[in-house]
Short mmCIF file of C-alpha atoms in Angstrom, two decimals:
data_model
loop_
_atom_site.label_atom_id
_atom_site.label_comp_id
_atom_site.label_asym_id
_atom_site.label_seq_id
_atom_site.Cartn_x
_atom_site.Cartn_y
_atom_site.Cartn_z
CA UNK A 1 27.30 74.84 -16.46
CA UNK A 2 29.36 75.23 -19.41
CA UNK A 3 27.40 79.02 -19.97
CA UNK A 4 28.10 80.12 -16.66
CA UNK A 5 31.79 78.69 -16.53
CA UNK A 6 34.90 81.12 -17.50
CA UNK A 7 35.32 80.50 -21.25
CA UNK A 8 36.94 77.11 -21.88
CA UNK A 9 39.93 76.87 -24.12
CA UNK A 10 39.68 74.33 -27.51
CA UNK A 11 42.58 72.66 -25.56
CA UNK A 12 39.77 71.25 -23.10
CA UNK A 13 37.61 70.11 -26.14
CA UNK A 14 36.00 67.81 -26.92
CA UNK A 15 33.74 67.19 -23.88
CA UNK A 16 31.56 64.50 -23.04
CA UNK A 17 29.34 64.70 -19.92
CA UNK A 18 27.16 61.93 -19.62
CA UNK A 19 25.21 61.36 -16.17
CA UNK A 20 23.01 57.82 -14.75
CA UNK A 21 19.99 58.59 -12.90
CA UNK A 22 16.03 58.64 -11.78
CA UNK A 23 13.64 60.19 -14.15
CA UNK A 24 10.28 60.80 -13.13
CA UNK A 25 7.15 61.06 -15.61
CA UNK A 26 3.87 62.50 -15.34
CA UNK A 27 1.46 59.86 -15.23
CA UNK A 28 -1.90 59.23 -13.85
CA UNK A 29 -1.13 55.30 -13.74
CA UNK A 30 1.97 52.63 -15.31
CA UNK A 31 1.93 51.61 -18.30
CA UNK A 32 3.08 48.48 -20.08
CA UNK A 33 4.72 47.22 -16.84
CA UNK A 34 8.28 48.75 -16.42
CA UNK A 35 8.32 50.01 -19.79
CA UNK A 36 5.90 53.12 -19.00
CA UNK A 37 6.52 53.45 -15.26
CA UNK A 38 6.48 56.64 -13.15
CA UNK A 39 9.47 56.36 -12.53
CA UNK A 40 12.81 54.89 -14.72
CA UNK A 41 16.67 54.77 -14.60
CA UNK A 42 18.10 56.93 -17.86
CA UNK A 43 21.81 57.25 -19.07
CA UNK A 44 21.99 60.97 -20.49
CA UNK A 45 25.18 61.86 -21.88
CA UNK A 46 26.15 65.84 -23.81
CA UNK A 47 28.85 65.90 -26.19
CA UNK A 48 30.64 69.69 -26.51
CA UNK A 49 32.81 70.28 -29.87
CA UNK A 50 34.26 73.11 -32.03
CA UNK A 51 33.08 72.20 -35.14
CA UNK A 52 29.38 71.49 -36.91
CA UNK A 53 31.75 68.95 -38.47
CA UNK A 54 33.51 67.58 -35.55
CA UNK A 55 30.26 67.24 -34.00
CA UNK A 56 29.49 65.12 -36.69
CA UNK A 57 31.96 62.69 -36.05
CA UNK A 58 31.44 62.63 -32.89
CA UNK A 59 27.75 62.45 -33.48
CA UNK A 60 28.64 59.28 -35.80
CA UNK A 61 30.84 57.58 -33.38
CA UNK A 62 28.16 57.03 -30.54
CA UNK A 63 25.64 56.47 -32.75
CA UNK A 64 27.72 53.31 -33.43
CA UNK A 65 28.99 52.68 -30.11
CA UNK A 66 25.05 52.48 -29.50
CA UNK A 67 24.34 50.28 -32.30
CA UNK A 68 26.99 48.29 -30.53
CA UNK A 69 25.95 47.72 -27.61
CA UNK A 70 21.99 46.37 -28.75
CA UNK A 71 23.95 43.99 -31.02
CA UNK A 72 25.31 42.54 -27.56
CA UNK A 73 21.80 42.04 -26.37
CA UNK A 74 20.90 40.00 -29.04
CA UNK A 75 17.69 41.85 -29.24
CA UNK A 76 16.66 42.60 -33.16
CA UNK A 77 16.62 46.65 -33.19
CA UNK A 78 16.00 48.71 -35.76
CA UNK A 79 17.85 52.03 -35.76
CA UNK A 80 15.51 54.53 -37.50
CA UNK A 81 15.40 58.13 -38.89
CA UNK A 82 13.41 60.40 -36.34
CA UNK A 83 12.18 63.85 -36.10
CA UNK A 84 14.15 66.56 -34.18
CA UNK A 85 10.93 67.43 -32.47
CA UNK A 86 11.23 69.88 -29.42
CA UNK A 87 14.85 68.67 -28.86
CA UNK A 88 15.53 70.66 -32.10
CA UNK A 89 18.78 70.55 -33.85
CA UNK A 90 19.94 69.64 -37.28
CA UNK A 91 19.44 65.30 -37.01
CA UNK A 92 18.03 62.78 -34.74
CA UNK A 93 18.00 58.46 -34.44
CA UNK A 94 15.47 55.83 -32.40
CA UNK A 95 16.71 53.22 -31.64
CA UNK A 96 13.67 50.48 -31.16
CA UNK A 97 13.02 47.13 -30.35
CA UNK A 98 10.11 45.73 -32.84
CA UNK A 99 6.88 45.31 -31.06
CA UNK A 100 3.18 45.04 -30.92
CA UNK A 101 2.76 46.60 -27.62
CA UNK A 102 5.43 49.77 -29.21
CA UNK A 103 4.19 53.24 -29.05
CA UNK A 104 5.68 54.20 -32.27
CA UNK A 105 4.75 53.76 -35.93
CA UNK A 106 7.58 53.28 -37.46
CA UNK A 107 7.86 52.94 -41.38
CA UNK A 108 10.75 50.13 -42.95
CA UNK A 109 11.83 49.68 -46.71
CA UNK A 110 11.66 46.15 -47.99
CA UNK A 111 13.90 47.60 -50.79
CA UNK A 112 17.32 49.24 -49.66
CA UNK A 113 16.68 48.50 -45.41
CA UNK A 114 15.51 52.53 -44.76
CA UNK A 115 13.45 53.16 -41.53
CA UNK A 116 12.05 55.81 -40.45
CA UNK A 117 9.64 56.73 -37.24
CA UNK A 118 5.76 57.80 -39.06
CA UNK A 119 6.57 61.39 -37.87
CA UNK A 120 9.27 61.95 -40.10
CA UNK A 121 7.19 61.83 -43.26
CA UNK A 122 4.66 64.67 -41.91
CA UNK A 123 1.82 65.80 -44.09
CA UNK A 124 4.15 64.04 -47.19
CA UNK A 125 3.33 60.97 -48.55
CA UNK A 126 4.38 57.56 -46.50
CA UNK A 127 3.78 55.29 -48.79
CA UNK A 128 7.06 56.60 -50.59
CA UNK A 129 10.59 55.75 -49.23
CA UNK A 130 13.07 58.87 -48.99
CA UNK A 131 16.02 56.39 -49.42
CA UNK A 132 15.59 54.79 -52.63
CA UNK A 133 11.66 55.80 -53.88
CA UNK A 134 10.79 52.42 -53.88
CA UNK A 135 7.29 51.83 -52.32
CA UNK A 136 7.92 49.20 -50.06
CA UNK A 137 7.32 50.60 -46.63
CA UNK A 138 5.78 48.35 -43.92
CA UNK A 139 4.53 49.39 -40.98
CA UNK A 140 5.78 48.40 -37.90
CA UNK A 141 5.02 49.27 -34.21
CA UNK A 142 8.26 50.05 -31.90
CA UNK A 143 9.44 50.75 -28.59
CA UNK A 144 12.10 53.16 -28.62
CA UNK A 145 14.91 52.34 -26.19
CA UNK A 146 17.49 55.04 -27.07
CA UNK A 147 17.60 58.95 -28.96
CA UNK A 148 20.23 60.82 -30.34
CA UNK A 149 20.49 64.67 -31.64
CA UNK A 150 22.71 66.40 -32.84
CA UNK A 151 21.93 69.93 -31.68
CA UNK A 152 24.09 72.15 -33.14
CA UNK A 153 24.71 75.44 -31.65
CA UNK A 154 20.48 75.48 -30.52
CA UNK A 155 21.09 75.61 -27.28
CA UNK A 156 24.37 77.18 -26.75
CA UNK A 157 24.09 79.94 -28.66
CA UNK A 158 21.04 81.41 -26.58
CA UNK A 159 22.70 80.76 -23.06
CA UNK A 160 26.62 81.88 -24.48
CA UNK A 161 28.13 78.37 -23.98
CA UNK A 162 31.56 79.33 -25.80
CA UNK A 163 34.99 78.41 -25.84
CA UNK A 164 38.09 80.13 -27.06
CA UNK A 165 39.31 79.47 -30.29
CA UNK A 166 43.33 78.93 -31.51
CA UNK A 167 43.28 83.32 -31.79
CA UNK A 168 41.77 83.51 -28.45
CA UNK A 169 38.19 84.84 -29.58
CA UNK A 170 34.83 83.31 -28.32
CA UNK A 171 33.06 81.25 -30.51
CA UNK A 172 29.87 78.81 -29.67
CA UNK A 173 30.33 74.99 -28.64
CA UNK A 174 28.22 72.74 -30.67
CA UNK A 175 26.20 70.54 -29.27
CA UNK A 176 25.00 66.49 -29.49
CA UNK A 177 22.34 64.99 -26.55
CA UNK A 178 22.35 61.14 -25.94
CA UNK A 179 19.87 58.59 -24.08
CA UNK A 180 19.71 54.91 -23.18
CA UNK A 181 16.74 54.34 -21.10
CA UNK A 182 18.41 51.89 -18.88
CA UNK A 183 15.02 50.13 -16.59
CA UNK A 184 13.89 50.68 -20.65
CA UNK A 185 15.85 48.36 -22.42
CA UNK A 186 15.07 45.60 -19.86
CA UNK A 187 11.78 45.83 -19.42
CA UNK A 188 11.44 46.00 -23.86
CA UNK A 189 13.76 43.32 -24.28
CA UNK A 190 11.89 40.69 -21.95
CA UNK A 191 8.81 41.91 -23.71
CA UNK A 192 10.22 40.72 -27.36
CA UNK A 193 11.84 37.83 -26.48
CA UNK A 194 9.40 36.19 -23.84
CA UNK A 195 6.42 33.91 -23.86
CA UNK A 196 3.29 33.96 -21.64
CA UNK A 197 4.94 30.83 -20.35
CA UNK A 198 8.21 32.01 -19.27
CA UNK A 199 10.75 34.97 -19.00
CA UNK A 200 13.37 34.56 -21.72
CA UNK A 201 16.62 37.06 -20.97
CA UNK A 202 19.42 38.61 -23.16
CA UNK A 203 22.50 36.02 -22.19
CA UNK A 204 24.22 39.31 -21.01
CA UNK A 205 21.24 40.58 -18.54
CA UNK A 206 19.86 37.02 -17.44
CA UNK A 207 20.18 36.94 -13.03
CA UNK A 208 22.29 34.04 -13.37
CA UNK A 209 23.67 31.28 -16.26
CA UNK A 210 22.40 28.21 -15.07
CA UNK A 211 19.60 27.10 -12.60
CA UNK A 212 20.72 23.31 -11.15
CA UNK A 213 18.00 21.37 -9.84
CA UNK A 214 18.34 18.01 -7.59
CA UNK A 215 16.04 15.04 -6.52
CA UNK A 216 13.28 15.51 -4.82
CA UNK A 217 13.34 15.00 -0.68
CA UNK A 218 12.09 11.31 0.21
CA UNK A 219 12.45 10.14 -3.38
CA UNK A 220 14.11 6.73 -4.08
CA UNK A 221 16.78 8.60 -5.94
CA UNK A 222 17.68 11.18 -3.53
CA UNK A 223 20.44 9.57 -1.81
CA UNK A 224 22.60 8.75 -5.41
CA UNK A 225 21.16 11.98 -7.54
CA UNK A 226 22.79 13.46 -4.20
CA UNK A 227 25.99 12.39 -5.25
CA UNK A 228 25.51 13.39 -9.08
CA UNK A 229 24.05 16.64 -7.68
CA UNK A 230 27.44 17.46 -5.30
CA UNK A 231 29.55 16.92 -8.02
CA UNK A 232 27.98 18.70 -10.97
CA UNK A 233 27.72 21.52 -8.26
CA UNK A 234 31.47 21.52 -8.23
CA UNK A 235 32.06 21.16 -11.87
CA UNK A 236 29.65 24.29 -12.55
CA UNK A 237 31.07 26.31 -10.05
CA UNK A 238 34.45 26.18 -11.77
CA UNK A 239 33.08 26.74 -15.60
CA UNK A 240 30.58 29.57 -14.74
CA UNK A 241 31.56 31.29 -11.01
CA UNK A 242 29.38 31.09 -8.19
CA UNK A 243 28.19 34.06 -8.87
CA UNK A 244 25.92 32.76 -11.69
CA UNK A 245 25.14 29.84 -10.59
CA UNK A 246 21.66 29.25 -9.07
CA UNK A 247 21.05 25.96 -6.91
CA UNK A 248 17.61 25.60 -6.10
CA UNK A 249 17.46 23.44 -2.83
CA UNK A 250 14.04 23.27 -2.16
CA UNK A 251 14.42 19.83 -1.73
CA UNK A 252 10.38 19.60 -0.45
CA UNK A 253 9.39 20.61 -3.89
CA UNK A 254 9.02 18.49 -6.54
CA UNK A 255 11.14 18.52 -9.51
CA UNK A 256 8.57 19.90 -11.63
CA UNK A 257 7.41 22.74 -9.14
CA UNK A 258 11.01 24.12 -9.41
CA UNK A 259 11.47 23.65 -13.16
CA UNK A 260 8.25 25.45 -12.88
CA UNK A 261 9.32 28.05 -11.36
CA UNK A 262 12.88 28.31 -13.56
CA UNK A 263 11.33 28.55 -16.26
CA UNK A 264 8.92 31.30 -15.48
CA UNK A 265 12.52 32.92 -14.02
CA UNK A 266 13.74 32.75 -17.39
CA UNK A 267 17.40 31.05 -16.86
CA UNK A 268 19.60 30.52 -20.31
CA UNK A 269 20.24 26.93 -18.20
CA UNK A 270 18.11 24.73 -16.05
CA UNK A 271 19.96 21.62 -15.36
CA UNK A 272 17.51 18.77 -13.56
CA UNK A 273 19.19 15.92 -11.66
CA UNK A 274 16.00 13.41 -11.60
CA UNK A 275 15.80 10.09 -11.83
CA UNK A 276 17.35 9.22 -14.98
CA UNK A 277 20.65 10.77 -13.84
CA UNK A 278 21.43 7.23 -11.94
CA UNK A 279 19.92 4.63 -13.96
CA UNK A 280 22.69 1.82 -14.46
CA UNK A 281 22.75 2.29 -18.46
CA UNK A 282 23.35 5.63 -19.77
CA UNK A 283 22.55 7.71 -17.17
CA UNK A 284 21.10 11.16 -18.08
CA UNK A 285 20.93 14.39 -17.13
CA UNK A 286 18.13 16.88 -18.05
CA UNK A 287 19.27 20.49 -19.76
CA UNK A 288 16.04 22.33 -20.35
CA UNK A 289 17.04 25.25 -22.44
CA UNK A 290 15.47 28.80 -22.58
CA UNK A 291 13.06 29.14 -25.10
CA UNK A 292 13.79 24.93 -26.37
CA UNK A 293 13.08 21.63 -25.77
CA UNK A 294 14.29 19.34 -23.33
CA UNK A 295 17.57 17.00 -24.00
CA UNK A 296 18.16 14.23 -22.20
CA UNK A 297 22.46 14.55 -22.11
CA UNK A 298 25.14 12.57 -20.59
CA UNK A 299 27.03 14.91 -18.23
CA UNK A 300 30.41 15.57 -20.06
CA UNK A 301 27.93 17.12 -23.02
CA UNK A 302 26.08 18.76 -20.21
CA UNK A 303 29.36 20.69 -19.13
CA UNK A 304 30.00 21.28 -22.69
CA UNK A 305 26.91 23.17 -23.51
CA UNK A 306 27.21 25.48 -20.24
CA UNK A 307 31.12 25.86 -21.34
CA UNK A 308 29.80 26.80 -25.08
CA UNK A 309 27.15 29.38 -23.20
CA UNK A 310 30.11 31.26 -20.93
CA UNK A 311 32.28 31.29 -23.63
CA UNK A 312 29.55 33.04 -26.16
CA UNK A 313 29.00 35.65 -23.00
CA UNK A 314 32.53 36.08 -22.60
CA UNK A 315 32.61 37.02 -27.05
CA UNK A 316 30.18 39.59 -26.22
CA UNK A 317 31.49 41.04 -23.29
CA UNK A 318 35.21 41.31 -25.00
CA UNK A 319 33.35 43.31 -27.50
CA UNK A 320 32.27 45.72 -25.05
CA UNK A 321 35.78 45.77 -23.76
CA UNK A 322 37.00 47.42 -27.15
CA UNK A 323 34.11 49.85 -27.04
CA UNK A 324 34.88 50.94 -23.35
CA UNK A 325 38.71 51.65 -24.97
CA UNK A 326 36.82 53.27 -27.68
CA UNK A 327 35.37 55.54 -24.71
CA UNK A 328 38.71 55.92 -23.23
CA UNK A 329 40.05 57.08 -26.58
CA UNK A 330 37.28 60.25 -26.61
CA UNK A 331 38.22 60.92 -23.21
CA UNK A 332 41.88 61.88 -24.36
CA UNK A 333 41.03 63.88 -26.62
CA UNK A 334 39.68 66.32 -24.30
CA UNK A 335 40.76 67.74 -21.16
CA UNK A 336 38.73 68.26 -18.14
CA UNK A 337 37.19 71.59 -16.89
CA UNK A 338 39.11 71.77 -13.63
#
């Protein structure tokens, strides 16, 4: 676009262009679930600047806006040195989540933290680190959720991508490429954090918050646990929204069908309104959560626990409020083509 544009002024610069959308892939049948499918959802974005060493900075600056945004999953990721490959270009990241079922080798220094993906190294020796020489590398199989390259002027310079300088001549843009492989990170994540037993979600991508479950149709506690149920309803509604809140109603299953099913769901909070929730003497609520054991809690610590959980959600999602001004920032910097 940019080649076949009238030459852009440094006043427009720098550019990001940065696009969500279906990718298709060649393969005879999935893979790995949704982490190899035909077909995926990718975030591609291409950075435009004047400089090899403005694209550096800018090249720096996502890379940590990236980093970012997989600490906010609470996923452990390693962010590791990769080849340039047929991408080209002058320097290139993974980003991976650590895996058995990964498609990647990667290498990681006990010593100084280094890691780097096998094909790095080459024909040279891997048992040596290129950070600190130390000879601690372990092996580790990854699945790569992200890329980043900085191209350079690989591209550009071929197809005459240029913009014109403060004297008005032509000189080449220099280029960075970016990807999050959005259906990607979901699919990985559930993969590292879950069980064969159940689903276990980032806080941020989990369907809802809590799962509430009441008595059981025809049981002697239906008509009272009714009354707990109604009200906790209520309560929750307020602390979490509506919107991620899930009350299963299936009132003709049993308790443990539907904590059954929750917990192969994966939700941070299932909340079980049984029997014990109107016993005379300490009545109890159950709080079964994701990836724990089972408390028995009065309600008001109940309500304090899913209080505790929105509040953590809401840390995390303030963070990504100061990245998204970050954004907003690099967007003023530039000025658009039309």
């Amino acid at each position: 676009m940019l080649a076949t544009t009238a030459p852009i002024s440094y006043r427009q610069l720098p550019l990001r262009l940065y696009q969500i959308g279906p990718k298709f892939r060649d393969e005879l049948k999935s893979r790995f679930g949704l982490m190899r499918a035909k077909e995926f959802l990718m975030k591609d974005m291409y950075t435009f600047d004047v400089t090899k060493e403005a694209a550096e900075k800018t090249y720096a600056r996502i890379s940590n806006t990236y980093a970012q945004f997989f600490r906010q999953l609470e996923v452990p990721f390693v962010t590791v040195e990769a080849a340039t490959g047929i991408m080209g270009g002058s320097l290139s990241h993974e980003y991976h989540y650590i895996s058995p079922v990964g498609e990647d080798t990667l290498l990681k220094c006990n010593n100084c933290g280094y890691a780097g993906n096998v094909e790095v190294f080459g024909n040279t020796s891997a048992n040596t680190c290129p950070s600190c020489q130390g000879s601690q590398l372990i092996p580790v199989r990854g699945v790569e959720v992200a890329h980043t390259f900085l191209l350079g002027d690989k591209y550009s310079k071929p197809l005459g991508a240029t913009f014109l300088n403060t004297s008005g001549k032509p000189e080449t843009l220099v280029m960075g490429c970016y990807g999050i492989g959005i259906t990607r990170v979901i699919a990985a994540a559930l993969e590292v954090l879950s069980t064969e037993q159940e689903l276990r979600w980032p806080k941020l991508l989990a369907p809802y918050d809590v799962c509430l479950i009441g008595p059981k149709q025809g049981s002697k506690e239906q008509v009272p646990a009714e009354g707990v149920e109604i009200e906790l309803l209520q309560q929750l509604t307020q602390i979490c929204g509506a919107e991620e809140l899930l009350h299963d109603d299936r009132k003709e299953l049993t308790i443990g069908k539907r904590l059954f099913d929750a917990k192969r769901l994966g939700h941070p909070l299932t909340i079980v309104v049984g029997t014990k929730a109107v016993q005379k003497e300490e009545p109890k609520l159950e709080l079964h959560l994701s990836g724990a054991e089972k408390l028995e809690l009065e309600l008001p610590e109940v309500l304090s626990l899913v209080t505790a959980h929105v509040r953590h959600k809401q840390q995390l999602l303030q963070e990504s409020a100061t990245n998204e001004q970050d954004i907003a920032q690099l967007r003023t910097q530039g000025r658009t083509l039309s």
